[in-house]
Amino acid sequence: MGDIDNNGKVDIVTTMPTVFSVANPNPPRLWVFEWNGVVGENKYGNYTSGVLEPTNSWNFDLPNNVDFRPYGLTIEDIDNDGENELITGVRQSTRGREVIVASVAGELSGFGSWVIEYNFIRTAGGSLYNVTTGDLDNDGNREIYALIWNLFTLYIIECTGPNQYEVVDSLKQVYSAQGIDYGALDGVRVTDVNNDGVNELYIAGTESENTLFIITNITDVSKITASDVKEFYHIPVKGNQNSDGVGKFRSMYVADPDDDGKLDLMIAGERNGQIFDFEYSGQGLPSDSTSWNNYVAFDVWDYSGIPPDAPTSLHPRFFYGSPTCPQGPIDEFNLPLCDMDQDGLAEYVFVNYSSSFEVWQNDAYVWVLEAQPQTGIEDELINSPNGFVLKQNYPNPFNPSTS
C-alpha cells in the first residue's frame, strides 16, 4: 500500500504471475485499486459497472509471450525526488531474475502512465524472493538488496540520484564450497538496533540450519566482500522429520511489538512450526550473539498439544508473517497499522502454507498473535473467508517471565 501516483489518495497495489496464451499474449501483471477519497468509506478501485474493477492495470511494458512472475512490491521515494516509486522484484521470467523501479506520470485515475526508471536483469540460476531496501552505509543514498536463492547470491543496487540506479556490488554463490543453497524470502532488513549510527543488515537464511546473518560496519556498500557476511546466530531447529525438511526461515521484519524500546527481528519459522521474536538486549554489539535473546512467540506443537515426533503429526509451513507495526519507510499514506483492533496492543499476522486439519481441527490458514506485555498473547484465527474464531490465551512470548 502507498500513494504510487502522489495524488493524496492511498492505493492498494497487487501483482501475480500471469500465464500468457495465444488468445492473450500480454495480460496485465499489476493492478492498482485507489481509495475513492471519501472519508469513512473503504472503497477502492472503480465501481461504475457494478463490479469492482482496478483503477489501473499494467503489464510492465513487456513484449508479447513473456513468462513473468513478479513477487515483492515496495512503494517509497527511493531516489528522494519527491515522488514515490514502485520497486518490484521478479522471482523469475523468460528474461531472467529482475528488479524494476517504476513511477507514475500523472494520476492513474485519469490519464496517468507508468514510467520505468530502472530495470535490472540477470540470467543466473535460483529464484529472486527478496527485494528490499535500506541505507546500509548511511550515506543518504538508499539501496535495493536483491538476494537470489542460489548459494547466497546478493546484488546491491544503489540509488545515486533522481532516476539514477547502479549495481555497486555483487556477492555470487558465497556458500558454493559448503553446498548450502541459502537465499532469503522477504528476509533482508537494514536497521540500527543499538542506535550507534552504524546500520546493520540482517538476513534470515532459507535453509534448515536456521541461520541468521549480519553485515555491519560498512562505510561504502560498493566495497562489501564475502568476508563481511557473518553467521552470528543459529536458532535451534525444530520440526516434523516426516515433512519435507525441518527448520528454515521465511519472512523477517524489524519491530518492537512489546514497546520496550528494544528492537526485535520477527521471523516466520516455516517448518519449525514457530514464530521467532529475536530481541536485541539493549547492550553489546549487535554482531555478538550474546547481545540477543531468542523468544518463541508461537509454537504450534505446544499450542496444539501434538509434538513433531507424534506418529501422526502436523506439517506446518509458516511462510509470510508481518507485525502490524513494522519499522520501515513511513509517509502519510504508508503508515504502519500498528493496532488492528484499536486495543492498544500490536499484532503479528502470519500464514500457514500447510495446514493439517485432518490431524488437528483447530489448525488455521491465517493466524493473528497479539502482544500483551503483562498477561499473555491471544491468537485469532481465520479458517475460511467467512470464519472467525477467538481462541484462548497463549503464554506471552514478549515477556517470558509470564509464560
XYZ file of C-alpha atoms in Angstrom:
403
model
C 0.000 0.000 0.000
C 1.052 3.568 -0.638
C 0.374 6.567 -2.845
C 2.036 5.494 -6.055
C 0.789 8.416 -8.176
C 1.292 11.043 -5.445
C -2.260 12.400 -5.623
C -3.066 12.205 -1.926
C -5.140 9.003 -2.176
C -3.827 5.716 -0.878
C -3.521 2.817 -3.341
C -3.673 -0.930 -2.857
C -1.192 -2.383 -5.352
C -1.137 -6.103 -6.064
C 0.509 -8.445 -8.523
C 0.570 -12.078 -9.529
C 2.264 -14.280 -12.126
C 0.003 -14.420 -15.154
C 0.208 -17.039 -17.873
C 0.139 -15.739 -21.415
C -1.707 -17.564 -24.167
C -2.316 -17.378 -27.890
C -5.557 -15.561 -27.188
C -3.927 -13.220 -24.654
C -0.181 -12.943 -25.304
C 0.327 -9.986 -22.955
C -2.007 -9.944 -19.943
C -1.685 -7.389 -17.136
C 0.553 -8.327 -14.222
C -0.126 -5.429 -11.845
C -3.369 -3.952 -10.544
C -3.914 -0.705 -8.631
C -7.016 -0.059 -6.520
C -7.143 3.589 -5.466
C -9.154 4.808 -2.488
C -12.119 6.928 -3.549
C -11.076 9.724 -1.197
C -14.328 9.799 0.786
C -13.544 9.810 4.496
C -15.313 6.930 6.211
C -15.693 4.849 3.057
C -13.437 1.872 2.449
C -13.911 1.807 -1.292
C -11.011 1.122 -3.605
C -10.988 0.879 -7.388
C -13.885 1.516 -9.749
C -17.492 0.527 -9.087
C -19.119 2.200 -12.087
C -20.047 -1.084 -13.789
C -21.433 -2.619 -10.609
C -18.397 -4.879 -10.413
C -15.186 -3.971 -8.633
C -12.546 -3.068 -11.209
C -8.992 -1.841 -10.678
C -8.240 1.835 -11.088
C -5.350 0.831 -13.308
C -3.689 -2.311 -14.624
C -0.252 -2.636 -16.188
C 1.853 -5.214 -17.997
C 5.263 -3.733 -17.025
C 5.716 -2.733 -20.698
C 6.583 -6.315 -21.560
C 6.719 -7.691 -25.088
C 4.334 -10.489 -26.017
C 4.763 -14.077 -24.854
C 6.967 -13.429 -21.812
C 6.718 -15.649 -18.752
C 6.889 -13.044 -15.975
C 6.473 -13.753 -12.265
C 6.518 -10.651 -10.032
C 6.944 -11.217 -6.341
C 7.833 -8.363 -3.973
C 6.354 -4.844 -4.099
C 7.626 -1.799 -2.183
C 6.335 1.767 -2.509
C 8.657 4.543 -1.351
C 10.510 7.590 -2.650
C 13.765 5.719 -3.009
C 15.571 8.391 -5.053
C 14.436 11.378 -2.936
C 12.938 13.208 -5.904
C 9.679 13.955 -4.096
C 7.712 11.263 -5.937
C 7.120 7.672 -4.943
C 8.464 4.715 -6.858
C 7.309 1.107 -7.035
C 10.184 -1.334 -6.532
C 9.241 -4.760 -7.899
C 11.166 -7.988 -7.550
C 10.586 -10.600 -10.236
C 11.476 -14.034 -8.934
C 11.888 -15.329 -12.463
C 10.886 -14.589 -16.033
C 11.763 -15.547 -19.568
C 14.402 -12.822 -19.344
C 15.886 -13.917 -16.004
C 15.611 -12.526 -12.468
C 14.596 -8.874 -12.419
C 14.269 -5.737 -10.338
C 12.083 -2.990 -11.791
C 11.827 0.540 -10.408
C 8.839 2.412 -11.836
C 6.973 5.637 -11.185
C 3.782 7.235 -12.457
C 3.409 10.361 -14.574
C 0.043 11.951 -13.838
C -2.813 10.273 -11.983
C -3.767 6.670 -12.617
C -7.451 7.504 -12.198
C -7.127 9.798 -15.211
C -4.552 9.705 -17.975
C -1.559 8.742 -15.870
C 1.060 6.406 -17.274
C 3.814 4.202 -15.903
C 7.472 5.088 -16.382
C 10.216 2.508 -15.907
C 13.153 4.253 -14.250
C 15.376 1.176 -13.970
C 15.369 -2.496 -14.946
C 17.935 -4.937 -13.552
C 18.067 -8.326 -15.317
C 20.308 -11.284 -14.536
C 20.095 -14.760 -16.042
C 21.802 -16.624 -13.180
C 20.096 -19.605 -11.577
C 17.968 -19.510 -8.466
C 14.812 -17.577 -7.682
C 14.649 -13.969 -6.515
C 12.404 -13.968 -3.466
C 13.895 -10.946 -1.723
C 13.929 -7.364 -2.989
C 14.048 -4.980 -0.035
C 15.508 -1.521 0.593
C 17.651 0.360 3.104
C 20.768 2.501 3.543
C 23.409 0.204 4.986
C 26.377 2.572 4.663
C 24.358 5.557 5.914
C 25.463 7.830 3.064
C 21.965 9.138 2.332
C 21.602 7.047 -0.829
C 19.193 4.161 -0.430
C 19.945 0.701 -1.756
C 17.974 -2.237 -3.113
C 19.018 -5.685 -1.891
C 18.292 -8.477 -4.353
C 19.209 -11.764 -2.697
C 18.845 -14.666 -5.123
C 18.191 -18.160 -3.807
C 21.377 -19.543 -5.309
C 24.036 -20.432 -2.734
C 23.729 -16.918 -1.260
C 23.926 -14.560 -4.230
C 23.424 -10.893 -3.360
C 23.202 -7.885 -5.681
C 23.212 -4.378 -4.212
C 21.693 -1.637 -6.349
C 22.340 1.891 -5.084
C 20.261 4.917 -5.985
C 22.781 7.658 -6.736
C 20.340 10.433 -7.660
C 16.892 11.087 -9.136
C 16.110 8.191 -11.517
C 19.733 7.017 -11.243
C 20.482 3.430 -10.188
C 23.648 1.363 -10.293
C 24.668 -2.168 -9.330
C 27.522 -1.293 -6.986
C 28.328 -4.707 -5.567
C 27.576 -8.381 -6.001
C 28.363 -11.432 -3.926
C 27.919 -14.545 -6.027
C 27.394 -18.024 -4.608
C 29.065 -17.263 -1.296
C 28.181 -20.740 0.001
C 29.167 -22.776 -3.041
C 32.021 -24.503 -1.177
C 29.722 -25.501 1.678
C 26.978 -26.530 -0.724
C 24.275 -24.773 1.308
C 21.732 -23.195 -1.027
C 20.979 -20.086 1.018
C 18.554 -17.484 -0.192
C 16.069 -15.195 1.536
C 12.316 -14.828 1.317
C 11.414 -11.266 2.328
C 14.168 -11.772 4.871
C 16.740 -8.981 4.350
C 16.374 -5.899 6.574
C 18.504 -2.883 7.483
C 18.261 -1.182 10.854
C 20.370 0.204 13.717
C 19.299 -1.773 16.765
C 21.683 -0.117 19.229
C 21.298 3.431 17.867
C 25.037 3.971 17.475
C 24.736 5.449 13.980
C 26.106 2.285 12.353
C 23.483 0.338 10.425
C 23.300 -3.431 10.266
C 21.941 -5.655 7.518
C 20.245 -8.814 8.776
C 19.472 -11.855 6.645
C 17.214 -14.755 7.612
C 18.590 -17.744 5.700
C 16.158 -20.040 3.930
C 17.777 -23.375 4.745
C 17.255 -25.864 7.572
C 20.330 -24.674 9.510
C 18.194 -21.814 10.934
C 20.994 -19.316 10.273
C 20.869 -15.578 10.881
C 23.477 -13.480 9.061
C 24.712 -9.957 9.700
C 26.669 -7.443 7.619
C 27.749 -4.327 9.528
C 30.432 -1.650 9.948
C 30.110 -0.817 6.249
C 31.113 2.681 5.134
C 30.726 2.005 1.403
C 28.375 -0.675 0.078
C 30.410 -0.959 -3.120
C 33.254 -2.478 -1.101
C 31.372 -5.312 0.616
C 33.035 -8.714 0.210
C 32.077 -12.260 1.186
C 34.193 -11.889 4.338
C 31.730 -9.253 5.583
C 28.938 -11.851 5.685
C 28.860 -13.287 9.211
C 26.798 -16.116 10.638
C 26.020 -14.714 14.064
C 23.173 -16.857 15.384
C 21.702 -20.321 14.854
C 18.235 -20.765 16.318
C 17.597 -24.368 17.458
C 15.926 -26.414 14.730
C 12.520 -27.971 15.265
C 10.075 -29.763 13.009
C 8.398 -32.934 11.829
C 11.097 -35.233 10.473
C 8.494 -36.801 8.178
C 7.827 -33.468 6.464
C 9.694 -32.063 3.500
C 12.527 -30.805 5.684
C 12.696 -29.169 9.114
C 13.657 -25.722 10.334
C 14.053 -22.888 7.780
C 13.329 -19.160 7.979
C 10.967 -17.202 5.789
C 9.817 -13.566 6.085
C 11.525 -11.292 8.616
C 10.620 -7.799 9.805
C 12.063 -5.362 12.334
C 9.592 -4.272 15.003
C 9.129 -3.529 18.698
C 5.905 -5.402 19.480
C 6.119 -5.033 23.256
C 7.040 -1.344 23.009
C 10.002 -1.670 25.369
C 12.402 0.307 23.178
C 14.365 -2.796 22.165
C 14.083 -3.796 18.531
C 13.152 -7.314 17.513
C 13.618 -9.419 14.401
C 10.243 -11.095 13.912
C 10.804 -14.254 11.864
C 8.383 -16.751 10.339
C 9.902 -20.162 11.065
C 8.365 -22.267 8.275
C 8.953 -25.992 9.041
C 9.982 -25.165 12.619
C 6.290 -24.544 13.269
C 7.338 -21.496 15.263
C 7.336 -17.706 15.101
C 10.540 -16.233 16.493
C 10.851 -12.957 18.381
C 14.599 -12.325 18.295
C 15.136 -9.287 20.517
C 18.226 -7.120 20.974
C 19.004 -6.998 24.703
C 19.834 -3.304 24.719
C 23.520 -3.878 25.455
C 26.521 -5.086 23.493
C 27.461 -5.217 19.838
C 24.676 -6.351 17.503
C 27.158 -8.724 15.853
C 27.671 -10.531 19.182
C 25.145 -13.339 19.609
C 25.131 -12.814 23.386
C 23.574 -9.380 22.809
C 20.319 -11.046 21.729
C 17.513 -13.021 23.329
C 15.552 -15.518 21.273
C 11.926 -15.878 22.331
C 9.424 -18.182 20.668
C 6.361 -16.046 20.022
C 4.304 -19.025 18.929
C 4.882 -22.783 18.825
C 2.211 -24.787 17.018
C 3.407 -28.028 18.610
C 2.940 -26.692 22.140
C -0.279 -24.920 21.268
C -1.884 -27.941 19.603
C -0.506 -30.467 22.077
C 0.756 -32.546 19.155
C 4.558 -32.977 19.243
C 6.516 -33.075 15.988
C 7.543 -36.697 16.603
C 3.987 -37.960 17.133
C 3.037 -40.920 14.885
C 0.638 -38.615 13.068
C 1.713 -35.008 13.382
C 1.397 -31.599 11.756
C 3.239 -30.393 8.660
C 3.384 -26.605 9.233
C 4.884 -24.100 6.832
C 4.836 -20.653 8.437
C 5.762 -18.530 5.426
C 4.557 -14.948 5.312
C 4.353 -13.102 8.589
C 4.315 -9.411 9.407
C 3.992 -7.281 12.525
C 1.242 -4.707 12.174
C 3.709 -2.014 13.203
C 6.952 -2.776 11.342
C 9.897 -0.440 11.263
C 10.401 0.987 7.791
C 9.795 3.928 5.448
C 6.863 5.989 6.688
C 4.903 8.648 4.880
C 1.372 9.918 5.279
C -0.025 7.180 3.063
C 2.266 4.326 4.039
C 1.817 4.352 7.804
C 2.046 1.010 9.574
C -1.288 -0.025 11.014
C 0.186 -0.885 14.437
C -3.059 -1.904 16.111
C -5.771 -3.522 14.005
C -8.439 -3.748 16.699
C -7.516 -0.477 18.428
C -6.974 -2.075 21.839
C -3.531 -0.555 22.304
C -1.650 -3.786 21.584
C 0.394 -4.634 18.493
C -0.288 -7.750 16.442
C 1.667 -10.164 14.276
C -0.140 -11.822 11.363
C 1.173 -14.912 9.607
C 0.115 -17.519 7.061
C 0.442 -21.289 7.328
C 1.017 -22.715 3.851
C 0.412 -26.277 5.042
C -2.461 -26.566 7.487
C -3.206 -30.072 8.805
C -6.939 -30.054 9.543
C -7.085 -33.842 9.222
C -4.717 -34.079 12.202
C -5.838 -31.062 14.223
C -9.215 -29.485 13.514
C -8.196 -26.183 15.120
C -5.369 -25.598 12.656
C -5.673 -22.471 10.526
C -4.563 -20.780 7.334
C -4.134 -17.347 8.930
C -3.121 -16.598 12.497
C -3.068 -13.324 14.415
C -0.888 -13.073 17.513
C -1.331 -10.152 19.873
C 1.416 -8.868 22.150
C 0.268 -8.493 25.725
C 3.302 -7.418 27.758
C 1.694 -8.185 31.114
C -0.789 -11.008 30.596
C -0.071 -13.141 27.554
C -0.740 -13.452 23.858
C -4.018 -14.118 22.155
C -4.440 -15.800 18.830
C -7.246 -15.034 16.452
C -7.645 -17.339 13.515
C -9.414 -17.302 10.204
C -10.197 -20.750 8.817
C -12.161 -19.506 5.845
C -13.288 -16.200 4.352
C -16.457 -16.490 6.455
C -14.981 -17.914 9.638
C -13.518 -16.126 12.647
C -12.661 -17.700 15.975
C -11.129 -16.089 19.077
C -9.006 -18.655 20.897
C -7.771 -18.861 24.489
C -4.667 -17.066 25.750
C -1.223 -18.319 24.783
C 1.832 -17.766 27.035
C 3.373 -14.387 26.379
C 6.442 -14.521 24.125
C 7.424 -10.913 24.622
C 7.815 -11.238 28.393
C 8.993 -14.799 29.122
C 8.580 -14.356 32.870
C 4.808 -14.567 32.395
C 4.860 -17.696 30.232
